[in-house]
Short mmCIF file of C-alpha atoms in Angstrom, two decimals:
data_model
loop_
_atom_site.label_atom_id
_atom_site.label_comp_id
_atom_site.label_asym_id
_atom_site.label_seq_id
_atom_site.Cartn_x
_atom_site.Cartn_y
_atom_site.Cartn_z
CA MET A 1 47.48 30.78 -27.98
CA SER A 2 50.22 32.08 -30.28
CA GLU A 3 47.51 33.04 -32.78
CA LEU A 4 45.89 35.30 -30.18
CA VAL A 5 49.00 37.46 -29.81
CA ALA A 6 50.12 37.26 -33.43
CA GLY A 7 50.71 40.77 -34.70
CA TRP A 8 50.51 42.23 -31.21
CA PRO A 9 53.60 43.76 -29.56
CA ILE A 10 52.93 41.58 -26.54
CA LEU A 11 56.29 42.22 -24.82
CA SER A 12 55.83 45.98 -25.13
CA ILE A 13 52.33 45.64 -23.72
CA VAL A 14 53.59 43.65 -20.74
CA THR A 15 56.48 46.05 -20.21
CA PHE A 16 54.69 49.38 -20.48
CA LEU A 17 51.22 48.55 -19.14
CA PRO A 18 52.33 49.40 -15.57
CA ALA A 19 53.81 52.70 -16.76
CA ALA A 20 50.53 53.51 -18.53
CA GLY A 21 48.77 52.75 -15.26
CA ALA A 22 51.12 55.09 -13.43
CA LEU A 23 50.22 57.86 -15.89
CA LEU A 24 46.53 57.16 -15.31
CA ILE A 25 47.00 57.54 -11.55
CA LEU A 26 48.86 60.82 -12.02
CA LEU A 27 46.05 62.16 -14.21
CA ALA A 28 43.49 61.04 -11.64
CA ARG A 29 45.41 62.84 -8.91
CA VAL A 30 45.38 66.08 -10.91
CA SER A 31 41.64 65.73 -11.44
CA ALA A 32 40.99 64.93 -7.77
CA ARG A 33 42.91 68.04 -6.62
CA GLY A 34 43.85 66.46 -3.33
CA GLU A 35 43.97 63.15 -1.54
CA ASN A 36 41.77 61.58 1.14
CA VAL A 37 41.13 58.15 2.55
CA GLY A 38 38.61 57.23 -0.13
CA TYR A 39 40.90 58.47 -2.88
CA ASP A 40 43.86 56.55 -1.42
CA ASN A 41 41.91 53.30 -1.26
CA GLY A 42 40.80 53.83 -4.84
CA VAL A 43 44.41 54.32 -5.94
CA LYS A 44 45.46 51.13 -4.16
CA LEU A 45 42.68 49.15 -5.82
CA LEU A 46 43.46 50.63 -9.24
CA THR A 47 47.16 49.81 -8.85
CA LEU A 48 46.30 46.25 -7.86
CA LEU A 49 44.10 45.85 -10.91
CA ILE A 50 46.84 47.24 -13.19
CA THR A 51 49.43 44.79 -11.82
CA ILE A 52 46.97 41.90 -12.16
CA ALA A 53 46.29 42.95 -15.76
CA THR A 54 50.05 42.99 -16.38
CA PHE A 55 50.32 39.47 -14.98
CA VAL A 56 47.49 38.32 -17.23
CA ALA A 57 49.21 39.90 -20.23
CA SER A 58 52.43 38.10 -19.31
CA LEU A 59 50.48 34.83 -19.22
CA PHE A 60 49.49 35.44 -22.86
CA ALA A 61 53.15 35.98 -23.71
CA PHE A 62 54.11 32.86 -21.79
CA ALA A 63 51.44 30.79 -23.52
CA ALA A 64 52.61 32.00 -26.94
CA PHE A 65 56.20 31.05 -26.14
CA ASP A 66 57.61 27.78 -27.49
CA PRO A 67 60.03 26.33 -24.89
CA SER A 68 61.35 23.77 -27.38
CA ASN A 69 62.85 26.61 -29.41
CA ALA A 70 66.14 27.90 -28.01
CA ALA A 71 66.04 31.10 -30.08
CA TYR A 72 64.69 34.47 -28.98
CA GLN A 73 60.95 34.73 -29.52
CA LEU A 74 58.15 37.34 -29.52
CA GLN A 75 60.66 39.75 -31.05
CA GLU A 76 59.88 43.41 -31.73
CA THR A 77 62.18 45.89 -33.45
CA ALA A 78 61.88 49.60 -34.24
CA PRO A 79 64.34 52.47 -34.81
CA TRP A 80 65.26 54.28 -31.62
CA ALA A 81 68.10 56.68 -30.73
CA PHE A 82 71.87 56.86 -30.19
CA GLY A 83 72.37 54.46 -33.08
CA ALA A 84 70.49 51.79 -31.16
CA SER A 85 67.14 50.15 -31.86
CA TYR A 86 64.13 49.43 -29.71
CA ALA A 87 64.51 45.65 -29.75
CA MET A 88 62.57 43.30 -27.48
CA GLY A 89 62.65 39.52 -27.28
CA VAL A 90 62.82 36.70 -24.76
CA ASP A 91 64.25 33.23 -24.39
CA THR A 92 63.29 30.76 -21.66
CA LEU A 93 65.62 32.43 -19.13
CA ALA A 94 64.24 35.91 -19.75
CA ILE A 95 60.55 35.00 -19.81
CA SER A 96 60.94 33.01 -16.59
CA LEU A 97 62.19 36.15 -14.84
CA VAL A 98 59.47 38.26 -16.49
CA MET A 99 56.87 35.87 -15.07
CA LEU A 100 58.49 36.05 -11.63
CA THR A 101 58.28 39.86 -11.79
CA THR A 102 54.65 40.06 -12.88
CA PHE A 103 53.66 37.31 -10.42
CA LEU A 104 55.15 39.05 -7.40
CA THR A 105 54.17 42.65 -8.10
CA PRO A 106 50.41 42.30 -7.32
CA ILE A 107 51.41 40.57 -4.08
CA CYS A 108 53.64 43.53 -3.27
CA ILE A 109 50.73 45.91 -3.84
CA LEU A 110 48.58 43.87 -1.44
CA ALA A 111 51.40 44.08 1.10
CA SER A 112 51.43 47.87 0.65
CA TRP A 113 47.82 48.33 1.78
CA SER A 114 48.99 49.77 5.11
CA ILE A 115 50.84 52.63 3.35
CA GLU A 116 49.19 55.91 4.35
CA LYS A 117 51.72 58.58 3.35
CA GLN A 118 51.61 59.94 -0.22
CA VAL A 119 49.81 56.84 -1.44
CA SER A 120 49.46 57.84 -5.09
CA SER A 121 53.17 58.71 -5.36
CA TYR A 122 54.10 55.36 -3.79
CA MET A 123 51.91 53.42 -6.23
CA VAL A 124 53.16 55.39 -9.24
CA LEU A 125 56.76 54.61 -8.32
CA PHE A 126 55.96 50.93 -7.88
CA LEU A 127 54.33 50.73 -11.29
CA ILE A 128 57.25 52.52 -12.95
CA LEU A 129 59.64 50.16 -11.17
CA GLU A 130 57.72 47.16 -12.54
CA THR A 131 58.04 48.49 -16.09
CA LEU A 132 61.78 49.00 -15.70
CA MET A 133 62.34 45.55 -14.18
CA ILE A 134 60.43 43.80 -16.97
CA GLY A 135 62.32 45.88 -19.53
CA VAL A 136 65.67 44.60 -18.25
CA PHE A 137 64.70 41.02 -19.07
CA CYS A 138 63.03 41.80 -22.41
CA ALA A 139 65.59 44.19 -23.91
CA GLN A 140 67.54 42.83 -26.89
CA ASP A 141 69.57 45.96 -27.45
CA ILE A 142 72.41 46.50 -24.99
CA ILE A 143 71.81 50.27 -24.76
CA LEU A 144 68.12 49.68 -24.10
CA PHE A 145 69.11 47.09 -21.50
CA TYR A 146 71.40 49.60 -19.82
CA VAL A 147 68.69 52.28 -19.74
CA PHE A 148 66.23 49.91 -18.05
CA PHE A 149 68.94 48.51 -15.76
CA GLU A 150 70.03 51.91 -14.47
CA ALA A 151 66.68 53.68 -14.46
CA GLY A 152 65.37 51.08 -12.02
CA LEU A 153 67.63 52.59 -9.37
CA ILE A 154 65.58 55.80 -9.27
CA PRO A 155 62.16 54.52 -8.09
CA MET A 156 63.77 52.13 -5.60
CA PHE A 157 65.96 54.96 -4.28
CA ILE A 158 62.86 57.11 -3.71
CA LEU A 159 60.83 54.25 -2.20
CA ILE A 160 63.54 53.63 0.39
CA GLY A 161 64.33 57.30 0.96
CA VAL A 162 60.72 58.47 1.47
CA TRP A 163 58.82 55.48 2.88
CA GLY A 164 61.68 53.77 4.70
CA GLY A 165 62.69 53.63 8.37
CA ASP A 166 64.63 56.05 10.56
CA ARG A 167 67.91 55.68 8.61
CA ARG A 168 66.20 55.65 5.22
CA VAL A 169 68.22 58.49 3.66
CA TYR A 170 71.55 56.86 4.53
CA ALA A 171 70.35 53.46 3.23
CA ALA A 172 68.92 54.96 0.04
CA PHE A 173 72.10 56.84 -0.87
CA LYS A 174 74.28 53.84 -0.04
CA PHE A 175 72.15 51.63 -2.29
CA PHE A 176 72.19 54.20 -5.10
CA LEU A 177 75.90 54.97 -5.02
CA TYR A 178 77.06 51.36 -4.79
CA THR A 179 74.96 50.21 -7.73
CA LEU A 180 75.52 53.32 -9.85
CA LEU A 181 79.32 53.37 -9.55
CA GLY A 182 79.62 49.73 -10.57
CA SER A 183 77.39 50.29 -13.57
CA LEU A 184 79.39 53.25 -14.87
CA LEU A 185 82.27 50.89 -15.62
CA MET A 186 79.86 48.64 -17.50
CA LEU A 187 78.76 51.63 -19.61
CA VAL A 188 82.36 52.24 -20.70
CA ALA A 189 82.65 48.57 -21.68
CA ILE A 190 79.37 48.70 -23.59
CA ILE A 191 80.54 51.69 -25.65
CA PHE A 192 83.79 49.88 -26.50
CA MET A 193 81.92 46.70 -27.50
CA ILE A 194 79.55 48.59 -29.80
CA ALA A 195 82.46 50.43 -31.44
CA THR A 196 84.33 47.14 -31.95
CA ALA A 197 81.47 44.91 -33.12
CA GLY A 198 79.54 47.62 -34.95
CA THR A 199 76.23 46.69 -33.36
CA SER A 200 74.35 47.15 -30.10
CA ASN A 201 72.01 44.19 -30.68
CA ILE A 202 72.56 41.62 -27.92
CA PRO A 203 72.15 38.46 -30.09
CA ALA A 204 74.46 40.02 -32.72
CA LEU A 205 77.03 40.95 -30.05
CA THR A 206 76.89 37.40 -28.74
CA GLU A 207 77.39 35.98 -32.23
CA TYR A 208 80.33 38.34 -32.76
CA ALA A 209 81.86 37.23 -29.45
CA GLN A 210 81.38 33.56 -30.34
CA THR A 211 82.77 33.83 -33.88
CA THR A 212 85.17 36.74 -34.29
CA GLY A 213 85.59 37.17 -30.55
CA PHE A 214 87.11 39.88 -28.43
CA ALA A 215 90.85 39.46 -27.86
CA PRO A 216 91.65 37.55 -24.63
CA ASP A 217 93.36 40.53 -22.98
CA VAL A 218 90.44 42.78 -23.98
CA GLN A 219 87.99 40.22 -22.58
CA ILE A 220 89.66 40.51 -19.20
CA TRP A 221 88.90 44.21 -18.95
CA LEU A 222 85.42 43.91 -20.38
CA TRP A 223 84.60 41.06 -18.00
CA LEU A 224 85.83 43.09 -15.01
CA ALA A 225 83.74 46.09 -16.07
CA PHE A 226 80.58 44.00 -16.29
CA PHE A 227 81.52 42.16 -13.11
CA ALA A 228 81.73 45.46 -11.23
CA SER A 229 78.05 46.05 -11.99
CA PHE A 230 76.64 42.55 -11.64
CA ALA A 231 78.59 41.67 -8.49
CA VAL A 232 77.20 44.73 -6.70
CA LYS A 233 73.69 43.99 -7.93
CA MET A 234 73.70 40.35 -6.73
CA PRO A 235 75.35 41.35 -4.30
CA MET A 236 78.56 39.34 -3.93
CA TRP A 237 80.97 39.55 -1.04
CA PRO A 238 82.61 42.01 -0.30
CA VAL A 239 80.43 44.58 -2.15
CA HIS A 240 77.28 43.45 -0.35
CA THR A 241 77.20 45.91 2.52
CA TRP A 242 74.49 48.11 0.96
CA LEU A 243 71.97 45.26 1.02
CA PRO A 244 71.31 44.79 4.77
CA ASP A 245 70.89 48.54 5.28
CA ALA A 246 68.57 48.85 2.29
CA HIS A 247 66.44 45.91 3.42
CA VAL A 248 66.14 47.09 7.01
CA GLU A 249 65.05 50.59 6.06
CA ALA A 250 62.90 49.78 3.02
CA PRO A 251 59.13 49.34 3.32
CA THR A 252 58.05 45.70 3.21
CA ALA A 253 57.02 45.58 -0.46
CA ALA A 254 60.25 47.29 -1.54
CA SER A 255 62.23 44.67 0.41
CA VAL A 256 60.33 41.95 -1.45
CA VAL A 257 61.15 43.48 -4.84
CA LEU A 258 64.75 44.12 -3.86
CA ALA A 259 65.38 40.52 -2.79
CA ALA A 260 63.13 38.74 -5.25
CA ILE A 261 63.81 40.60 -8.50
CA LEU A 262 66.49 43.30 -8.41
CA LEU A 263 69.14 40.92 -7.05
CA LYS A 264 68.37 38.49 -9.89
CA MET A 265 69.46 41.10 -12.43
CA GLY A 266 73.05 40.37 -11.42
CA GLY A 267 72.66 36.66 -12.08
CA TYR A 268 70.82 37.38 -15.32
CA GLY A 269 73.69 39.65 -16.38
CA PHE A 270 76.27 36.93 -15.78
CA LEU A 271 74.23 34.45 -17.82
CA ARG A 272 73.33 36.87 -20.62
CA PHE A 273 76.64 38.74 -21.00
CA SER A 274 79.64 37.49 -19.01
CA LEU A 275 79.62 33.80 -19.96
CA PRO A 276 78.50 34.07 -23.63
CA MET A 277 80.41 37.23 -24.60
CA PHE A 278 83.61 36.77 -22.59
CA PRO A 279 84.08 32.99 -22.32
CA ASP A 280 87.88 33.07 -22.04
CA ALA A 281 87.81 35.68 -19.29
CA SER A 282 84.99 33.83 -17.53
CA HIS A 283 87.10 30.67 -17.43
CA PHE A 284 90.08 32.69 -16.21
CA PHE A 285 88.12 34.30 -13.38
CA THR A 286 86.15 31.20 -12.35
CA PRO A 287 88.46 30.45 -9.38
CA LEU A 288 87.95 34.02 -8.14
CA VAL A 289 84.15 33.75 -8.43
CA PHE A 290 84.21 30.37 -6.67
CA ALA A 291 86.24 31.85 -3.81
CA LEU A 292 83.97 34.87 -3.43
CA SER A 293 80.90 32.63 -3.63
CA VAL A 294 81.90 30.27 -0.83
CA ILE A 295 83.04 33.18 1.34
CA ALA A 296 79.59 34.73 0.86
CA ILE A 297 77.85 31.44 1.65
CA VAL A 298 79.77 30.72 4.85
CA TRP A 299 80.49 34.25 6.10
CA ALA A 300 77.00 35.66 5.48
CA SER A 301 75.45 32.62 7.17
CA LEU A 302 77.58 33.17 10.27
CA ILE A 303 76.76 36.87 10.32
CA ALA A 304 73.05 36.10 9.92
CA PHE A 305 73.16 33.96 13.05
CA ARG A 306 74.25 36.99 15.08
CA GLN A 307 71.50 39.37 13.95
CA VAL A 308 68.86 40.78 16.30
CA ASP A 309 66.68 42.29 13.54
CA MET A 310 64.57 39.86 11.51
CA LYS A 311 64.94 41.78 8.26
CA LYS A 312 68.69 42.03 8.55
CA LEU A 313 68.92 38.29 9.20
CA ILE A 314 66.94 37.53 6.04
CA ALA A 315 69.06 40.06 4.11
CA TYR A 316 72.27 38.24 5.04
CA SER A 317 70.54 35.00 4.16
CA SER A 318 70.00 36.43 0.67
CA VAL A 319 73.72 37.16 0.33
CA ALA A 320 74.44 33.53 1.20
CA HIS A 321 71.87 32.16 -1.22
CA MET A 322 73.16 34.34 -4.05
CA GLY A 323 76.53 32.73 -3.39
CA PHE A 324 75.01 29.43 -4.51
CA VAL A 325 73.76 31.15 -7.67
CA THR A 326 77.16 32.54 -8.71
CA MET A 327 78.82 29.25 -7.81
CA GLY A 328 76.39 27.36 -10.04
CA ILE A 329 76.68 29.83 -12.92
CA PHE A 330 80.46 29.63 -13.12
CA ALA A 331 80.50 25.86 -12.70
CA GLY A 332 79.55 26.09 -16.36
CA ASN A 333 77.83 22.69 -16.56
CA GLU A 334 74.21 21.62 -16.89
CA GLN A 335 73.61 20.98 -13.21
CA GLY A 336 75.27 24.20 -12.12
CA ILE A 337 73.53 26.55 -14.53
CA GLN A 338 70.14 24.84 -14.29
CA GLY A 339 70.49 24.94 -10.50
CA ALA A 340 71.44 28.64 -10.58
CA ILE A 341 68.40 29.56 -12.68
CA PHE A 342 66.11 27.47 -10.47
CA GLN A 343 67.65 28.99 -7.34
CA MET A 344 67.05 32.52 -8.64
CA LEU A 345 63.37 31.77 -9.21
CA SER A 346 62.95 29.91 -5.94
CA HIS A 347 64.77 32.52 -3.89
CA GLY A 348 62.54 35.17 -5.42
CA ILE A 349 59.49 33.40 -4.02
CA ILE A 350 60.86 32.29 -0.66
CA SER A 351 62.78 35.43 0.27
CA GLY A 352 59.83 37.55 -0.80
CA ALA A 353 57.55 35.46 1.40
CA LEU A 354 59.89 35.75 4.38
CA PHE A 355 59.97 39.53 4.10
CA LEU A 356 56.18 39.49 3.94
CA CYS A 357 56.15 37.36 7.11
CA VAL A 358 58.23 40.02 8.85
CA GLY A 359 55.92 42.71 7.50
CA VAL A 360 52.87 40.99 9.01
CA VAL A 361 54.14 41.25 12.58
CA TYR A 362 55.78 44.64 11.98
CA ASP A 363 52.44 46.11 10.88
CA ARG A 364 50.97 44.95 14.18
CA MET A 365 53.80 45.65 16.63
CA HIS A 366 56.00 48.17 14.75
CA THR A 367 59.23 46.40 15.63
CA ARG A 368 61.40 43.79 13.93
CA GLU A 369 63.48 42.99 17.01
CA ILE A 370 63.65 39.22 17.45
CA ALA A 371 63.76 39.45 21.25
CA PHE A 372 60.42 41.29 21.29
CA TYR A 373 58.60 38.21 20.03
CA GLY A 374 58.18 34.63 21.17
CA GLY A 375 55.31 32.20 21.42
CA LEU A 376 53.42 33.58 18.42
CA VAL A 377 52.11 30.09 17.66
CA ASN A 378 49.78 30.53 20.63
CA ARG A 379 48.12 33.65 19.22
CA MET A 380 48.85 33.28 15.49
CA PRO A 381 48.80 29.55 14.65
CA VAL A 382 48.12 30.09 10.93
CA TYR A 383 50.88 32.66 10.67
CA ALA A 384 53.25 30.30 12.51
CA ALA A 385 52.48 27.54 10.01
CA VAL A 386 53.05 29.82 7.02
CA PHE A 387 56.27 31.17 8.53
CA LEU A 388 57.46 27.60 9.15
CA LEU A 389 56.86 26.57 5.54
CA PHE A 390 58.96 29.40 4.14
CA THR A 391 61.62 28.92 6.80
CA MET A 392 61.92 25.29 5.70
CA GLY A 393 62.09 26.45 2.10
CA ASN A 394 64.90 28.83 2.99
CA VAL A 395 66.77 25.96 4.64
CA GLY A 396 66.32 23.83 1.52
CA LEU A 397 63.98 21.16 2.84
CA PRO A 398 63.10 18.53 0.21
CA GLY A 399 59.58 19.13 -1.01
CA THR A 400 60.05 22.89 -1.09
CA SER A 401 61.44 24.97 -3.94
CA GLY A 402 64.57 25.69 -1.92
CA PHE A 403 65.92 22.14 -2.31
CA PRO A 404 66.39 21.53 -6.08
CA GLY A 405 68.34 24.71 -6.73
CA GLU A 406 70.77 24.24 -3.86
CA ILE A 407 71.44 20.57 -4.57
CA LEU A 408 71.95 21.16 -8.30
CA THR A 409 74.35 24.07 -7.78
CA MET A 410 76.39 21.94 -5.37
CA VAL A 411 76.42 18.98 -7.76
CA GLY A 412 77.53 21.31 -10.54
CA ALA A 413 80.22 22.86 -8.36
CA PHE A 414 81.39 19.39 -7.26
CA GLN A 415 82.02 18.45 -10.88
CA ALA A 416 84.12 21.58 -11.30
CA ASN A 417 85.86 21.65 -7.91
CA ALA A 418 85.07 19.21 -5.09
CA TRP A 419 86.57 21.45 -2.39
CA ILE A 420 84.35 24.37 -3.35
CA ALA A 421 81.27 22.15 -3.11
CA ALA A 422 82.39 20.80 0.26
CA ILE A 423 82.83 24.29 1.73
CA ALA A 424 79.52 25.43 0.24
CA ALA A 425 77.81 22.50 1.93
CA LEU A 426 78.68 24.12 5.26
CA GLY A 427 76.35 26.94 4.27
CA VAL A 428 73.42 24.52 4.18
CA ILE A 429 74.16 23.51 7.77
CA PHE A 430 74.60 27.10 8.88
CA SER A 431 71.38 28.20 7.17
CA ALA A 432 69.48 25.58 9.13
CA ALA A 433 71.05 26.91 12.32
CA TYR A 434 70.13 30.57 11.88
CA ALA A 435 66.75 30.03 10.19
CA LEU A 436 65.46 27.52 12.73
CA THR A 437 66.82 29.59 15.60
CA LEU A 438 64.90 32.59 14.29
CA TYR A 439 61.73 30.54 14.04
CA ARG A 440 62.14 29.12 17.53
CA LYS A 441 62.66 32.55 19.08
CA VAL A 442 59.76 34.18 17.24
CA ALA A 443 57.09 31.50 17.03
CA LEU A 444 57.66 28.78 19.62
CA GLY A 445 57.50 28.72 23.42
CA THR A 446 55.17 30.77 25.54
CA ILE A 447 54.27 34.43 25.22
CA GLU A 448 56.34 36.36 27.75
CA ASN A 449 55.82 39.84 26.34
CA PRO A 450 52.39 41.12 27.49
CA LYS A 451 52.23 43.40 24.45
CA LEU A 452 51.67 40.28 22.34
CA ASP A 453 48.56 39.18 24.21
CA LYS A 454 46.20 40.83 21.73
CA ILE A 455 48.13 40.22 18.51
CA THR A 456 45.87 38.83 15.78
CA ASP A 457 46.38 36.13 13.17
CA LEU A 458 46.45 36.59 9.39
CA ASP A 459 43.53 38.53 7.95
CA ALA A 460 41.88 37.88 4.57
CA ARG A 461 44.18 40.22 2.63
CA GLU A 462 47.30 38.58 4.09
CA TRP A 463 45.90 35.15 3.27
CA VAL A 464 45.47 36.21 -0.35
CA GLN A 465 49.06 37.44 -0.59
CA PHE A 466 50.51 34.22 0.86
CA ILE A 467 48.43 31.57 -0.95
CA PRO A 468 50.10 32.01 -4.39
CA LEU A 469 53.55 31.90 -2.77
CA ILE A 470 52.68 28.74 -0.83
CA ILE A 471 51.44 27.04 -4.01
CA ALA A 472 54.54 28.08 -5.99
CA THR A 473 56.91 26.89 -3.24
CA LEU A 474 55.29 23.46 -3.04
CA VAL A 475 54.77 22.94 -6.78
CA MET A 476 58.39 23.83 -7.56
CA GLY A 477 59.52 21.63 -4.69
CA PHE A 478 57.56 18.52 -5.61
CA ALA A 479 57.72 18.97 -9.40
CA PRO A 480 60.97 20.83 -10.20
CA SER A 481 60.98 19.36 -13.70
CA ILE A 482 58.29 21.88 -14.64
CA VAL A 483 60.90 24.63 -14.35
CA LEU A 484 63.99 22.61 -15.31
CA ASP A 485 62.47 21.28 -18.53
CA PHE A 486 61.34 24.78 -19.49
CA THR A 487 64.76 26.41 -18.93
CA SER A 488 66.83 23.54 -20.36
CA ASN A 489 67.27 25.14 -23.81
CA SER A 490 68.63 28.40 -22.39
CA ALA A 491 70.94 26.48 -20.08
CA ALA A 492 72.26 24.33 -22.96
CA THR A 493 72.87 27.43 -25.09
CA ILE A 494 74.77 29.21 -22.31
CA ILE A 495 76.87 26.10 -21.59
CA ALA A 496 77.87 25.85 -25.26
CA GLN A 497 78.68 29.57 -25.39
CA PHE A 498 80.72 29.32 -22.19
CA ALA A 499 82.69 26.57 -23.85
CA GLY A 500 83.41 29.04 -26.64
CA ALA A 501 81.33 27.44 -29.38
CA THR A 502 77.96 28.33 -30.85
CA PRO A 503 75.54 25.42 -30.31
#
């Protein structure tokens, strides 16, 4: 397969194919001189085909990738601007997240079929967002990374602010300001690092940090600047408050992207920058990250139990699950980092599926209030079964993708600090309490609300959007080695860098 993509800028193709599709839709809209139902359906179909084509292109990149090689691969370099270069490349960590992005985006487009307002604008924004998300994981120049990282705020801000719920403007501005302010500090740190190391190339910066190294007191400030951005993006407690509002007000597909991909940029940032480039500072701040992680796990789980809105409950669940990710990352050992990477991928699938489950009933009843539902198994048995599978995955049931990541992060944390692992284990118990309570209230029992008497089960389109997620959840649950073996080289490299030595 590598011969098929030899000489082709495959990463650029994967990254910018959605943006090219967005341009095509804009040109079609100009030619159409107006929108109607037929035009809107055509735009939806075209967008779906573009995202599927992007996924297929990413499969070619994946097939050409050699997981036994720990180095960056599929590299592309060209002169750019600001003294930086257009440099693209992926390791096993990056390409795993690229595949997650291209896998989920067509599903998001299917979930957006009920969008009726300004359809072409919605689809254009989604395609641009996909390009920017892929670019974050492929960029090998830190300025290019920052451009992709920050530019992704704009389409998500508009998606929430235009197609969101009643409080969409408040939620959109809160999301934008939180994430932007944190990232401005990171920009200052980036400028300092480039001036000190004389390069903006990420592998070169990492090598400089591992050999010459930034002074320990300088590392402290650089680490804090990057932490300000990545902690908000995850989000970690206590800078998480933008997430529930954004999720509640965002349209379903935007909630999926927000939970499944955008949150993972924080974890990716810790693994790509914080641990390898500032190892001394990362060791120094590990107790702080552990404390914030277990607070997020326990506190967010307790708050989730009290929610009356299904989306908000799942949003707080995401805060708790990201606590396991940061705990595993800063454990700094094989089990912790492998578990964190696995958890990021698994959470992307399961949380995305749970938001889609909420979207199914919201499209029918136009409410997410838990008390409105009950007894759905009687009218929607297939939906109830699908919802149960992803609920069990969210709890971490063995056999689902939710189990390996959680158990590995706790094993890794136990090796670093037994008390942290013990407190984090409470989060597993609490997650079972709120997740199963939600399922009982929504799906089980008898139908008491007469408005539910005519609610219908999953249609063909909804079946199509859930089947890939079901397969991924079960395959990763029963055969986690598929993922763990693939990401082992990246994990080993990060562990060695965290220890302060180039492997």
